[in-house]
Amino acid sequence: YLQKRSYEHRTGIIKGFTQKYDCKILVYYEIFGTMDDAIAREKQIKSWSRKRKLELIESKNPEWIDLYEEICK
């Protein structure tokens, strides 16, 4: 599912934030056992400040490397 969604965002198929702001690279992701857990985590992160979100990304991917190829293996 992550591969499919990342591809959709990269190609601009999905309208919304990523298309509007031309977001094309995957710099952070988490894997969950259930959709409910993933949704709960997404809501949690969305409530954070931009600063805290950037700190989370940079704690795992300080160089902001595109992780798309990693998830396609």
Tab-separated table of C-alpha atoms in Angstrom, residues 2 6 9 13-14 17 22 24 31 33 37-39 42 44-45 47 49-50 52-53 58 60 62-63 65-66 70 73:
chain	number	residue	atom	x	y	z
A	2	LEU	CA	2.845	2.425	0.801
A	6	SER	CA	3.893	7.016	-2.852
A	9	HIS	CA	1.789	11.257	-4.968
A	13	ILE	CA	-2.479	11.502	-9.606
A	14	ILE	CA	-3.857	12.390	-6.170
A	17	PHE	CA	-1.709	18.863	-0.477
A	22	ASP	CA	4.483	19.679	-5.605
A	24	LYS	CA	7.361	14.391	-4.798
A	31	ILE	CA	4.967	0.590	9.280
A	33	GLY	CA	0.253	-3.855	11.889
A	37	ASP	CA	-2.887	2.007	14.370
A	38	ALA	CA	-1.637	3.841	11.275
A	39	ILE	CA	-4.580	6.246	11.297
A	42	GLU	CA	-1.225	9.956	11.460
A	44	GLN	CA	-1.141	12.248	16.331
A	45	ILE	CA	1.558	13.568	14.003
A	47	SER	CA	-1.569	17.585	15.603
A	49	SER	CA	3.827	21.662	15.293
A	50	ARG	CA	5.796	21.924	12.056
A	52	ARG	CA	8.254	18.821	15.857
A	53	LYS	CA	7.421	17.131	12.529
A	58	GLU	CA	15.485	14.604	10.677
A	60	LYS	CA	15.474	9.270	11.020
A	62	PRO	CA	18.815	13.896	8.399
A	63	GLU	CA	19.864	14.169	4.741
A	65	ILE	CA	17.060	11.259	1.130
A	66	ASP	CA	14.183	10.067	-1.069
A	70	GLU	CA	13.900	1.666	-0.435
A	73	LYS	CA	12.736	-3.357	-2.984
